[in-house]
Amino acid sequence: MVNSTVSRAKIKIEVKDLSIAYGGHKALGPVNLDIRESEIFGVIGPANSGKTSFLNAINRMDMMRTNMNVTGNIRIDDIDTRNWRNVYALRRKIGVVFPLPVGLPLSVYDNVALAPRLAGTAGTQAQLDELVERCLRRAALWDEVKDRLGHLGSLLSGGQQQRLTIARALSQSPEILMLDEFSIAVDPVTTMRIEDVLKELKSEMTIILVTNLVQQANRLADRTAFFLNGECVEIGETEQLFNGQAKDQRTNDYIGGKFG
Amino acid sequence: MFEAAPINLQNEQVQNRFRLMFGGMMVILIIPVVIILATLVIKGWPAISWTFLFTDPTNGMTAGGIFPALFGTIWLVVVSLLASVPLGVAAAVYLSEYAPDNMLTRMINLATINLAGVPSIVHALFGVGAFVIFFRFGTSILAASLTLAIMTLPVIIVSSWESMQAVPRAFREACWNMGATRWQTIRTVVLPNAIPGILTGVILQVSRAAGETAPIMFTGAAMFLPFLPNSVFDQTMALALHLFVVATQVPDIPESLPFGVALVLVGIVLIMNTLAIWFRMRLRGKKKW
Ligand SMILES: Nc1ncnc2c1ncn2[C@@H]1O[C@H](COP(=O)(O)OP(=O)(O)OP(=O)(O)O)[C@@H](O)[C@H]1O
Ligand SMILES: [Mg+2]
C-alpha cells in the first residue's frame, strides 16, 4: 500500500498566509494549511468565523465582489490560483454546494446539463443524457426525479434541490468539491444520504466540508480546521480533536459544546 | 380561552375603518376613468367604421377617415422601439450586471430615474436640436421616432434594471461557481427570468409613445398629409397630433369625429396594455422559484 500512502500525502490545495478583508474590515486570516488529495477536510466554527469567505477565496469569487480583498497565496496542484490563465477553467475544477439549495429556474435536466453545456463539453445527446443520469444517481436523487426531468428544478422540495445542487456540482467532473453548511435546509434523513454520498465521492475528489454541525465533521472529515472570529485556531486529525487532544482550549470548548 | 378581548374588538373596528377608507379612495380614483371611457365610447362610437379606420381624411379633415394617422402612429412606435429596446436593455444589463457598485454607478442610476420625469416638451426640443438639425434627418419619421425613443429610454432602462435585480443573486453565484462567464450567466439565468418585467416596461412605454404629441409635433409629424410615408425620411401624420388638430384647429367639424379619434387612440393603448398583462401572466404563469 505504499502507493496509496504516497497519493494520500499529495497536497491538492496549499494555503499560505491567506487573509481576507471586506472593505478594510478583516474577515479571516492569516491562514496556513494544506489540503490533501482525496481527503475530506472539515472546517468548523461558529457564525462570522470566515468559513464561507475561505471557500470564496479558493475559487476566486473575490473577482466578482468589488469589496472583497484577498492576500496571500492559494495553490491548487502547485499553481497559484492567481496565475491560472483561465479562472473559468479553475472554477470548473471546483464544485460548490451552498447552504441554501439553489435550484436554478431551469428544468431538472437542464440544471445538471448546464455546466457541461456552458463548458462546451456536453458531447452528443446520448452522452449528455448518460452524464445527467449518472450525476443524479450519485447525488441519490435519480429515483425521485427520473419521471420528471422536464420539471422546474427550482420547484423541487428543499432537500431535493440540495441534492440537485450536488448533482450539478458533480456534472463538472470536479477535482475539488466544496460544501458550505449543506445540511442547513435539509432533513436528517436526507443529510445522512448525502453524507453517504460524500464518503463514496472521497476516493475520486478532494472534499472541503464547511459545517456548523460539529458531529458532522466528526463523522466525515479526515482532518478538521477550527475557525473562530476570523482566526484559524487549530488544524488537526479529526480523531485527535474529538478525543479531547486539541492543543487549544477554545477548540476543546467549541467541540465540547461550551460555546458557539 | 378563545373569546375576544376588548383590544381584539377595537383592532377589528380600526381594521374595518381602514378597509373602508382605502376602498373609498379606490372608488374615487376609478370614477374619472369610468366617466372618460364612457364619454369616449358614447360620443365616439358612432364615428367608428371601416371607412373611418381605413380611408384618408377629406374636406379639410372635417370628414373621411384617419388611416394616415393610424398608419403613421404605428410607424413611429415601431421605429422608436427598434431604437429604444436594444439600447435600453443593453444599458440596463450593463448597469445591473457589469457596472461596479460605486458612486458613479449610483449617480447614473439616479440620473436615469430623474430623466424619466423630464417633461416631454424638453425631449421634443432636444429632438429638434439633435436629430432634425444636427444629424440632418429633417422633420421625418426617423427624427420623431428617435425623439420618442429618447423619451421612453429612461423608463425602459429603469424597469429592465429592476427586473434584473429581482433575479436572486444566488442564481448568479451558482452559475459563476460552475465556471460560467458573466455573459453566460446573463444569458442563461438573468435575462430569461427578467424578460416578463422588461416586457411590461417596454409595452407601457409603447402606449406612452403612441399618445404623446409634443415630442413628434416639431420633429416629424405633420398636421395634414393625405398620403402615406414611403420611408423613414418622410413626414407622417399621427393619431395624437391629429386629435389635437381636429379638436382645436378645424372649425365646423362633426362632434363625433374628435371623439372617434380619441377612442381609437385609447383603444390602441388599452389593447397594448392588455396584451402586455396577458403576455406577462403567460410568462409568469408558472412560478419559477
Ligand atoms: N460580501 C460581503 N461583504 C461584506 N462583508 C462580508 C461579505 N461576506 C462576508 N462578510 C463578512 O465577513 C465575515 C465572515 O463572514 P463569513 O460569511 O465568511 O462567515 P461564516 O463563517 O461563513 O459564517 P456562517 O457560519 O454564519 O455562514 C463577517 O463579518 C461578514 O460580515
Ligand atoms: Mg457561511
Coordinates of C-alpha atoms and ligand atoms in Angstrom, one line a residue:
Chain A
M1 CA 0.0 0.0 0.0
V2 CA 3.0 2.3 -0.4
N3 CA 1.2 3.8 -3.4
S4 CA -1.8 4.8 -1.5
T5 CA 0.2 6.5 1.3
V6 CA 2.1 8.4 -1.3
S7 CA -1.1 9.6 -3.0
R8 CA -2.7 10.3 0.3
A9 CA 0.1 12.6 1.2
K10 CA -0.1 14.5 -2.0
I11 CA -1.1 18.1 -1.5
K12 CA -4.0 19.3 -3.5
I13 CA -4.5 22.8 -2.1
E14 CA -1.8 24.7 -0.3
V15 CA -2.9 27.9 1.5
K16 CA -0.2 30.3 2.6
D17 CA -0.7 33.5 4.7
L18 CA -4.2 33.8 3.3
S19 CA -6.0 36.9 4.6
I20 CA -9.5 38.1 3.6
A21 CA -10.9 41.5 4.2
Y22 CA -14.1 43.2 3.2
G23 CA -13.5 46.9 2.6
G24 CA -10.8 47.2 5.2
H25 CA -12.7 45.0 7.7
K26 CA -10.7 41.8 8.3
A27 CA -12.8 38.7 8.0
L28 CA -10.2 35.9 8.1
G29 CA -6.5 35.3 8.4
P30 CA -3.8 34.7 8.3
V31 CA -4.5 31.0 7.4
N32 CA -1.8 28.5 6.6
L33 CA -2.9 25.0 5.8
D34 CA -2.6 22.1 3.3
I35 CA -5.5 20.1 2.0
R36 CA -4.5 16.7 0.7
E37 CA -5.8 14.9 -2.3
S38 CA -8.8 12.6 -1.7
E39 CA -9.4 13.6 1.8
I40 CA -12.4 15.2 3.4
F41 CA -11.2 18.4 5.0
G42 CA -13.6 19.7 7.6
V43 CA -13.9 23.4 8.6
I44 CA -15.9 24.1 11.7
G45 CA -16.5 27.3 13.6
P46 CA -19.4 29.5 14.7
A47 CA -21.1 32.1 12.6
N48 CA -18.9 35.0 11.4
S49 CA -15.7 32.9 11.6
G50 CA -14.9 33.4 7.9
K51 CA -15.7 29.9 6.7
T52 CA -17.7 31.0 3.7
S53 CA -15.1 33.7 2.9
F54 CA -12.5 31.0 2.9
L55 CA -14.3 28.9 0.2
N56 CA -15.0 32.0 -1.8
A57 CA -11.3 32.8 -1.9
I58 CA -10.4 29.3 -3.1
N59 CA -12.4 29.5 -6.3
R60 CA -11.6 33.2 -6.8
M61 CA -15.0 34.6 -6.3
D62 CA -13.3 37.7 -4.9
M63 CA -13.2 38.7 -8.6
M64 CA -17.0 39.1 -8.5
R65 CA -17.0 41.1 -5.3
T66 CA -15.5 44.5 -5.6
N67 CA -15.2 44.9 -1.8
M68 CA -13.5 41.5 -1.1
N69 CA -9.8 41.7 -0.8
V70 CA -7.7 38.6 -0.7
T71 CA -4.0 38.5 0.2
G72 CA -1.6 35.6 0.4
N73 CA -1.5 32.6 -1.8
I74 CA -3.7 29.6 -2.6
R75 CA -2.0 27.0 -4.8
I76 CA -4.0 24.2 -6.4
D77 CA -2.0 21.4 -8.0
D78 CA 1.1 23.6 -7.2
I79 CA -0.2 26.5 -9.3
D80 CA -1.1 29.8 -7.7
T81 CA -4.8 30.4 -8.3
R82 CA -3.9 33.9 -9.4
N83 CA -1.7 32.5 -12.1
W84 CA -4.4 30.4 -13.7
R85 CA -4.7 31.8 -17.1
N86 CA -8.4 31.0 -17.2
V87 CA -10.4 31.4 -13.9
Y88 CA -13.4 29.8 -15.6
A89 CA -11.4 26.6 -16.0
L90 CA -10.3 26.8 -12.4
R91 CA -13.9 27.2 -11.2
R92 CA -15.0 24.2 -13.3
K93 CA -12.5 22.1 -11.4
I94 CA -14.2 23.1 -8.2
G95 CA -17.8 22.1 -7.5
V96 CA -19.6 24.2 -4.9
V97 CA -22.7 23.5 -2.8
F98 CA -24.3 26.3 -0.9
P99 CA -26.0 26.5 2.5
L100 CA -29.4 27.1 0.9
P101 CA -30.3 25.0 -2.0
V102 CA -30.2 26.8 -5.3
G103 CA -32.3 25.1 -7.9
L104 CA -31.9 27.3 -11.0
P105 CA -35.2 28.1 -12.7
L106 CA -34.5 25.6 -15.4
S107 CA -35.7 22.0 -15.8
V108 CA -34.1 19.3 -13.6
Y109 CA -32.3 18.0 -16.6
D110 CA -31.0 21.4 -17.7
N111 CA -29.9 22.2 -14.2
V112 CA -27.5 19.2 -14.4
A113 CA -26.6 19.7 -18.0
L114 CA -25.9 23.4 -17.6
A115 CA -22.2 23.1 -16.6
P116 CA -21.2 20.8 -19.4
R117 CA -23.1 22.9 -21.9
L118 CA -21.5 26.1 -20.7
A119 CA -18.1 24.5 -20.8
G120 CA -18.8 23.2 -24.3
T121 CA -18.2 19.6 -23.2
A122 CA -21.7 18.4 -23.5
G123 CA -21.0 16.0 -26.4
T124 CA -23.8 14.1 -28.0
Q125 CA -27.3 14.0 -26.7
A126 CA -26.8 10.4 -25.6
Q127 CA -23.6 11.2 -23.8
L128 CA -25.3 14.1 -22.0
D129 CA -28.3 12.0 -21.0
E130 CA -25.9 9.5 -19.6
L131 CA -23.9 12.1 -17.7
V132 CA -27.1 13.7 -16.2
E133 CA -28.4 10.3 -15.1
R134 CA -25.0 9.4 -13.5
C135 CA -24.8 12.7 -11.6
L136 CA -28.4 12.4 -10.4
R137 CA -27.8 8.8 -9.3
R138 CA -24.7 9.7 -7.4
A139 CA -26.5 12.5 -5.7
A140 CA -29.1 10.0 -4.6
L141 CA -31.8 11.9 -6.5
W142 CA -32.4 9.9 -9.6
D143 CA -35.2 7.7 -8.4
E144 CA -37.2 10.7 -7.2
V145 CA -36.9 12.8 -10.4
K146 CA -36.4 10.3 -13.2
D147 CA -40.0 10.7 -14.3
R148 CA -40.0 14.5 -14.2
L149 CA -36.7 15.6 -15.6
G150 CA -38.5 18.3 -17.5
H151 CA -40.0 19.9 -14.4
L152 CA -38.6 23.1 -13.0
G153 CA -35.7 22.3 -10.6
S154 CA -36.5 25.3 -8.5
L155 CA -39.8 23.8 -7.5
L156 CA -38.4 20.6 -6.1
S157 CA -38.5 20.3 -2.3
G158 CA -35.7 21.9 -0.4
G159 CA -34.0 18.6 0.3
Q160 CA -34.3 17.5 -3.3
Q161 CA -33.0 20.8 -4.5
Q162 CA -29.9 20.4 -2.3
R163 CA -29.2 17.0 -3.9
L164 CA -29.9 18.6 -7.3
T165 CA -27.2 21.2 -6.4
I166 CA -24.8 18.4 -5.6
A167 CA -25.6 16.6 -8.9
R168 CA -25.0 19.9 -10.7
A169 CA -21.7 20.3 -8.9
L170 CA -20.7 16.7 -9.9
S171 CA -21.6 17.4 -13.6
Q172 CA -18.5 19.5 -13.9
S173 CA -16.4 16.4 -13.0
P174 CA -14.7 18.4 -10.3
E175 CA -11.4 17.6 -8.7
I176 CA -12.5 19.5 -5.6
L177 CA -15.9 19.6 -4.0
M178 CA -16.7 22.4 -1.6
L179 CA -19.7 22.1 0.6
D180 CA -20.9 25.1 2.7
E181 CA -23.1 24.0 5.5
F182 CA -25.1 21.9 3.1
S183 CA -27.4 20.4 5.7
I184 CA -28.9 23.7 7.0
A185 CA -32.1 23.3 5.0
V186 CA -32.2 19.5 4.8
D187 CA -33.9 17.0 7.0
P188 CA -31.8 14.5 8.9
V189 CA -32.6 11.5 6.6
T190 CA -31.5 13.4 3.5
T191 CA -28.5 14.6 5.4
M192 CA -27.4 11.1 6.1
R193 CA -27.9 10.1 2.5
I194 CA -25.8 13.0 1.3
E195 CA -23.2 12.1 3.9
D196 CA -23.0 8.6 2.5
V197 CA -22.6 10.0 -1.0
L198 CA -19.7 12.1 0.2
K199 CA -18.0 9.1 1.7
E200 CA -18.2 7.5 -1.7
L201 CA -17.0 10.5 -3.6
K202 CA -14.0 10.9 -1.4
S203 CA -12.0 8.4 -3.4
E204 CA -12.3 10.5 -6.5
M205 CA -12.1 14.0 -5.3
T206 CA -10.9 16.3 -2.6
I207 CA -13.7 17.5 -0.4
I208 CA -13.8 20.6 1.7
L209 CA -16.7 20.3 4.1
V210 CA -17.7 23.5 5.9
T211 CA -20.1 22.7 8.7
N212 CA -21.6 24.1 11.8
L213 CA -22.6 20.6 13.0
V214 CA -19.6 19.6 14.9
Q215 CA -20.6 15.9 14.8
Q216 CA -20.9 16.0 11.0
A217 CA -17.2 16.9 10.9
N218 CA -16.5 14.1 13.3
R219 CA -18.4 11.6 11.1
L220 CA -16.9 12.6 7.8
A221 CA -13.7 14.6 8.0
D222 CA -10.2 13.2 7.9
R223 CA -8.8 16.4 9.2
T224 CA -10.5 19.4 10.6
A225 CA -9.7 23.1 11.0
F226 CA -11.4 25.2 13.6
F227 CA -12.0 28.8 12.6
L228 CA -13.1 31.4 15.2
N229 CA -13.8 35.0 14.5
G230 CA -11.5 35.1 11.5
E231 CA -8.7 33.2 13.2
C232 CA -7.6 29.7 12.2
V233 CA -7.3 28.4 15.7
E234 CA -6.3 24.9 15.0
I235 CA -5.9 22.2 12.4
G236 CA -5.6 18.6 13.2
E237 CA -6.6 15.0 12.7
T238 CA -10.4 14.9 13.3
E239 CA -9.9 11.9 15.6
Q240 CA -7.5 13.7 17.8
L241 CA -9.5 16.9 18.0
F242 CA -12.6 14.9 19.1
N243 CA -10.7 12.8 21.6
G244 CA -10.0 15.9 23.6
Q245 CA -6.5 16.1 22.4
A246 CA -6.8 19.5 20.8
K247 CA -3.9 21.8 21.6
D248 CA -6.0 24.9 22.0
Q249 CA -8.5 25.1 24.9
R250 CA -11.0 27.1 22.7
T251 CA -11.2 24.1 20.3
N252 CA -12.0 21.8 23.1
D253 CA -14.6 24.1 24.4
Y254 CA -16.3 24.5 21.0
I255 CA -16.2 20.8 20.2
G256 CA -17.4 20.1 23.7
G257 CA -20.4 22.4 23.1
K258 CA -19.3 25.0 25.7
F259 CA -19.9 27.9 23.3
G260 CA -20.9 28.7 19.7
Chain B
M1 CA -59.8 31.0 26.3
F2 CA -60.8 31.9 22.7
E3 CA -63.2 34.7 23.3
A4 CA -62.4 38.1 22.0
A5 CA -60.8 40.6 24.4
P6 CA -61.8 44.3 24.1
I7 CA -58.5 45.0 22.4
N8 CA -59.3 42.5 19.7
L9 CA -62.7 44.1 19.1
Q10 CA -61.1 47.5 18.9
N11 CA -58.5 46.3 16.5
E12 CA -61.3 44.8 14.4
Q13 CA -63.0 48.2 14.2
V14 CA -59.9 50.0 13.3
Q15 CA -59.2 47.4 10.6
N16 CA -62.7 47.9 9.2
R17 CA -62.3 51.6 9.1
F18 CA -59.1 51.4 7.2
R19 CA -60.5 48.9 4.8
L20 CA -63.4 51.4 4.1
M21 CA -61.0 54.3 3.7
F22 CA -58.7 52.5 1.2
G23 CA -61.8 51.1 -0.7
G24 CA -63.3 54.6 -0.9
M25 CA -60.1 56.0 -2.3
M26 CA -60.0 53.4 -4.9
V27 CA -63.6 54.2 -5.9
I28 CA -62.8 57.9 -6.1
L29 CA -59.9 57.0 -8.4
I30 CA -62.0 54.8 -10.6
I31 CA -64.8 57.3 -11.2
P32 CA -62.9 59.6 -13.5
V33 CA -61.6 56.7 -15.5
V34 CA -65.1 55.3 -16.0
I35 CA -66.5 58.7 -16.9
I36 CA -63.8 59.3 -19.5
L37 CA -64.2 55.9 -21.1
A38 CA -68.0 56.2 -21.1
T39 CA -67.9 59.6 -22.7
L40 CA -65.5 58.4 -25.3
V41 CA -67.5 55.3 -26.2
I42 CA -70.9 57.1 -26.2
K43 CA -69.8 60.1 -28.3
G44 CA -67.1 58.4 -30.4
W45 CA -68.6 55.1 -31.3
P46 CA -70.9 56.5 -34.0
A47 CA -67.9 57.8 -35.8
I48 CA -66.1 54.4 -35.9
S49 CA -66.4 52.3 -39.1
W50 CA -64.2 50.5 -41.5
T51 CA -64.1 53.6 -43.7
F52 CA -63.2 55.7 -40.7
L53 CA -60.2 53.5 -39.9
F54 CA -59.0 52.8 -43.4
T55 CA -59.5 55.9 -45.6
D56 CA -57.9 59.3 -45.8
P57 CA -59.4 62.4 -44.2
T58 CA -61.4 64.6 -46.6
N59 CA -62.9 68.1 -46.8
G60 CA -60.2 69.8 -44.8
M61 CA -60.3 67.0 -42.2
T62 CA -63.9 67.5 -41.4
A63 CA -64.9 64.2 -42.9
G64 CA -63.4 60.9 -44.0
G65 CA -61.1 58.6 -42.2
I66 CA -57.9 58.6 -40.2
F67 CA -55.9 56.0 -41.9
P68 CA -52.7 58.0 -42.5
A69 CA -52.6 59.0 -38.8
L70 CA -53.2 55.4 -37.6
F71 CA -50.6 54.1 -40.0
G72 CA -48.2 56.9 -39.0
T73 CA -48.5 56.2 -35.3
I74 CA -47.7 52.6 -35.9
W75 CA -44.6 53.6 -37.9
L76 CA -43.4 56.0 -35.2
V77 CA -43.9 53.5 -32.4
V78 CA -42.2 50.6 -34.3
V79 CA -39.2 52.7 -35.3
S80 CA -38.8 54.2 -31.8
L81 CA -39.0 50.7 -30.3
L82 CA -36.3 49.4 -32.7
A83 CA -34.0 52.1 -31.2
S84 CA -35.1 52.2 -27.6
V85 CA -35.4 48.5 -26.7
P86 CA -32.0 47.3 -27.7
L87 CA -30.3 50.4 -26.3
G88 CA -32.3 50.4 -23.1
V89 CA -32.0 46.7 -22.3
A90 CA -28.2 46.8 -23.1
A91 CA -27.8 49.8 -20.8
A92 CA -29.7 48.1 -18.1
V93 CA -27.7 44.9 -18.5
Y94 CA -24.5 46.9 -18.1
L95 CA -25.8 48.8 -15.0
S96 CA -27.2 45.8 -13.4
E97 CA -24.6 43.1 -14.2
Y98 CA -21.3 44.7 -15.1
A99 CA -21.0 48.2 -13.5
P100 CA -19.1 48.2 -10.2
D101 CA -21.3 49.2 -7.3
N102 CA -19.8 52.7 -6.8
M103 CA -20.6 56.3 -6.6
L104 CA -20.6 56.8 -10.4
T105 CA -23.0 53.9 -11.0
R106 CA -25.4 55.2 -8.3
M107 CA -25.3 58.6 -9.8
I108 CA -26.0 57.3 -13.3
N109 CA -29.0 55.3 -11.9
L110 CA -30.3 58.4 -10.1
A111 CA -29.9 60.5 -13.3
T112 CA -31.7 57.9 -15.3
I113 CA -34.6 57.8 -12.9
N114 CA -34.8 61.6 -12.9
L115 CA -34.6 61.7 -16.7
A116 CA -37.8 59.7 -16.7
G117 CA -39.5 62.7 -15.1
V118 CA -38.3 65.3 -17.7
P119 CA -41.4 66.9 -19.4
S120 CA -41.9 65.6 -23.0
I121 CA -41.6 69.1 -24.5
V122 CA -38.0 69.2 -23.3
H123 CA -37.3 65.9 -25.1
A124 CA -39.1 67.5 -28.1
L125 CA -36.7 70.4 -28.2
F126 CA -33.7 68.1 -27.7
G127 CA -35.0 66.1 -30.7
V128 CA -35.2 69.2 -32.8
G129 CA -31.7 70.2 -31.9
A130 CA -30.1 66.7 -32.2
F131 CA -31.9 64.8 -34.9
V132 CA -33.7 67.4 -37.1
I133 CA -30.8 69.9 -37.2
F134 CA -27.5 68.3 -36.1
F135 CA -27.9 64.9 -37.7
R136 CA -29.8 66.5 -40.6
F137 CA -32.6 64.0 -40.6
G138 CA -35.0 66.9 -41.2
T139 CA -38.6 66.6 -39.8
S140 CA -39.1 63.0 -40.5
I141 CA -40.3 59.7 -39.0
L142 CA -36.7 58.9 -38.1
A143 CA -36.2 62.1 -36.2
A144 CA -39.6 61.8 -34.5
S145 CA -39.1 58.2 -33.6
L146 CA -35.7 58.8 -32.2
T147 CA -37.1 61.6 -30.1
L148 CA -39.8 59.2 -28.8
A149 CA -37.0 56.7 -28.1
I150 CA -35.1 59.2 -26.1
M151 CA -38.2 60.0 -24.1
T152 CA -39.0 56.4 -23.4
L153 CA -35.5 55.1 -22.8
P154 CA -35.2 56.1 -19.1
V155 CA -38.3 54.1 -18.1
I156 CA -37.2 51.1 -20.2
I157 CA -33.8 51.2 -18.6
V158 CA -35.2 51.5 -15.1
S159 CA -37.8 48.8 -15.4
S160 CA -35.3 46.4 -17.1
W161 CA -32.8 47.1 -14.4
E162 CA -35.3 46.5 -11.7
S163 CA -36.5 43.2 -13.2
M164 CA -32.8 42.0 -13.5
Q165 CA -32.2 43.0 -9.9
A166 CA -35.2 40.9 -8.9
V167 CA -33.4 37.8 -10.1
P168 CA -31.9 36.3 -7.0
R169 CA -28.2 36.8 -6.6
A170 CA -27.8 33.2 -5.6
F171 CA -28.6 32.2 -9.2
R172 CA -25.8 34.2 -10.5
E173 CA -23.4 32.9 -7.8
A174 CA -24.4 29.4 -8.7
C175 CA -23.5 30.0 -12.4
W176 CA -20.3 31.8 -11.7
N177 CA -19.2 29.0 -9.4
M178 CA -19.6 26.4 -12.1
G179 CA -17.3 28.4 -14.3
A180 CA -19.8 30.5 -16.3
T181 CA -18.7 33.9 -17.6
R182 CA -20.7 36.9 -16.8
W183 CA -22.3 36.9 -20.2
Q184 CA -23.1 33.2 -20.0
T185 CA -24.8 33.9 -16.6
I186 CA -26.7 36.8 -18.1
R187 CA -27.9 34.7 -21.0
T188 CA -28.9 31.6 -19.1
V189 CA -30.4 32.8 -15.8
V190 CA -30.7 36.6 -15.7
L191 CA -32.3 37.6 -18.9
P192 CA -34.8 34.7 -19.3
N193 CA -36.1 35.5 -15.8
A194 CA -36.2 39.2 -16.3
I195 CA -38.0 39.2 -19.6
P196 CA -41.6 39.4 -18.2
G197 CA -40.6 42.6 -16.3
I198 CA -38.7 44.0 -19.2
L199 CA -41.7 43.5 -21.5
T200 CA -44.0 45.2 -19.1
G201 CA -41.9 48.3 -19.0
V202 CA -41.5 48.2 -22.8
I203 CA -45.2 47.9 -23.6
L204 CA -46.2 50.6 -21.1
Q205 CA -43.8 52.8 -23.0
V206 CA -45.4 51.9 -26.3
S207 CA -48.6 53.4 -25.0
R208 CA -46.8 56.5 -24.0
A209 CA -45.0 56.8 -27.3
A210 CA -48.3 56.4 -29.1
G211 CA -50.0 59.0 -27.0
E212 CA -47.5 61.8 -26.8
T213 CA -47.9 64.9 -29.0
A214 CA -45.2 67.3 -28.1
P215 CA -42.1 65.1 -29.0
I216 CA -43.4 64.5 -32.5
M217 CA -45.0 67.8 -33.3
F218 CA -41.7 69.6 -34.1
T219 CA -39.7 66.6 -35.3
G220 CA -41.7 64.7 -37.9
A221 CA -45.5 64.7 -37.5
A222 CA -47.5 66.8 -40.0
M223 CA -50.9 68.2 -39.4
F224 CA -52.3 67.1 -42.7
L225 CA -50.6 64.8 -45.2
P226 CA -53.1 63.0 -47.4
F227 CA -50.6 60.3 -48.5
L228 CA -48.6 57.6 -46.7
P229 CA -44.9 57.9 -46.0
N230 CA -42.5 56.0 -48.2
S231 CA -39.5 55.8 -45.9
V232 CA -38.4 56.9 -42.5
F233 CA -37.2 60.2 -44.0
D234 CA -40.7 61.3 -44.8
Q235 CA -43.0 63.1 -42.5
T236 CA -46.2 61.5 -41.4
M237 CA -49.5 62.1 -39.7
A238 CA -50.0 60.7 -36.2
L239 CA -53.1 60.0 -34.1
A240 CA -52.2 62.1 -31.1
L241 CA -51.4 65.2 -33.2
H242 CA -54.4 64.5 -35.5
L243 CA -56.6 64.5 -32.4
F244 CA -55.2 67.8 -31.2
V245 CA -55.8 69.3 -34.7
V246 CA -59.3 68.1 -35.2
A247 CA -60.3 69.1 -31.7
T248 CA -58.9 72.6 -31.7
Q249 CA -57.8 73.8 -35.1
V250 CA -60.6 72.8 -37.5
P251 CA -64.0 74.6 -37.4
D252 CA -67.3 73.1 -38.3
I253 CA -66.4 69.5 -37.5
P254 CA -69.0 66.9 -36.6
E255 CA -68.7 66.3 -32.8
S256 CA -68.3 62.6 -33.1
L257 CA -65.1 62.9 -35.2
P258 CA -62.6 64.0 -32.5
F259 CA -64.2 61.6 -30.0
G260 CA -63.8 58.9 -32.6
V261 CA -60.1 59.7 -33.0
A262 CA -59.7 59.7 -29.2
L263 CA -61.5 56.4 -28.9
V264 CA -59.2 54.8 -31.5
L265 CA -56.1 56.2 -29.7
V266 CA -57.3 55.0 -26.3
G267 CA -58.3 51.7 -27.8
I268 CA -54.8 51.1 -29.2
V269 CA -53.3 51.9 -25.8
L270 CA -55.8 49.6 -24.0
I271 CA -55.1 46.8 -26.4
M272 CA -51.4 47.2 -25.9
N273 CA -51.7 47.2 -22.2
T274 CA -54.0 44.2 -22.1
L275 CA -51.6 42.4 -24.4
A276 CA -48.7 43.3 -22.0
I277 CA -50.6 42.0 -19.0
W278 CA -51.7 38.8 -20.8
F279 CA -48.2 38.2 -22.0
R280 CA -46.7 38.7 -18.6
M281 CA -49.2 36.4 -17.0
R282 CA -48.4 33.8 -19.5
L283 CA -44.6 34.1 -18.9
R284 CA -45.0 34.3 -15.1
G285 CA -47.9 31.8 -15.1
K286 CA -45.6 29.0 -13.8
K287 CA -44.0 30.5 -10.7
K288 CA -40.3 29.7 -11.0
W289 CA -39.0 30.0 -7.6
Ligands
LIG1 N1 -19.9 40.1 0.6 C1 -19.5 40.6 1.8 N2 -19.4 41.9 2.0 C2 -19.0 42.4 3.2 N3 -18.7 41.7 4.3 C3 -18.8 40.3 4.2 C4 -19.2 39.7 2.9 N4 -19.3 38.4 3.1 C5 -18.9 38.2 4.4 N5 -18.6 39.3 5.0 C6 -18.1 39.5 6.4 O1 -17.1 38.6 6.6 C7 -17.2 38.0 7.9 C8 -17.1 36.5 7.8 O2 -18.2 36.0 7.1 P1 -18.4 34.6 6.5 O3 -19.6 34.5 5.7 O4 -17.1 34.1 5.9 O5 -18.6 33.8 7.9 P2 -19.1 32.2 8.1 O6 -18.1 31.6 8.9 O7 -19.3 31.6 6.8 O8 -20.4 32.4 8.9 P3 -21.7 31.5 8.9 O9 -21.4 30.3 9.7 O10 -22.8 32.3 9.5 O11 -22.0 31.2 7.5 C9 -18.5 38.5 8.5 O12 -18.2 39.5 9.4 C10 -19.2 39.1 7.4 O13 -20.0 40.2 7.8
MG2 MG -21.1 30.8 5.8

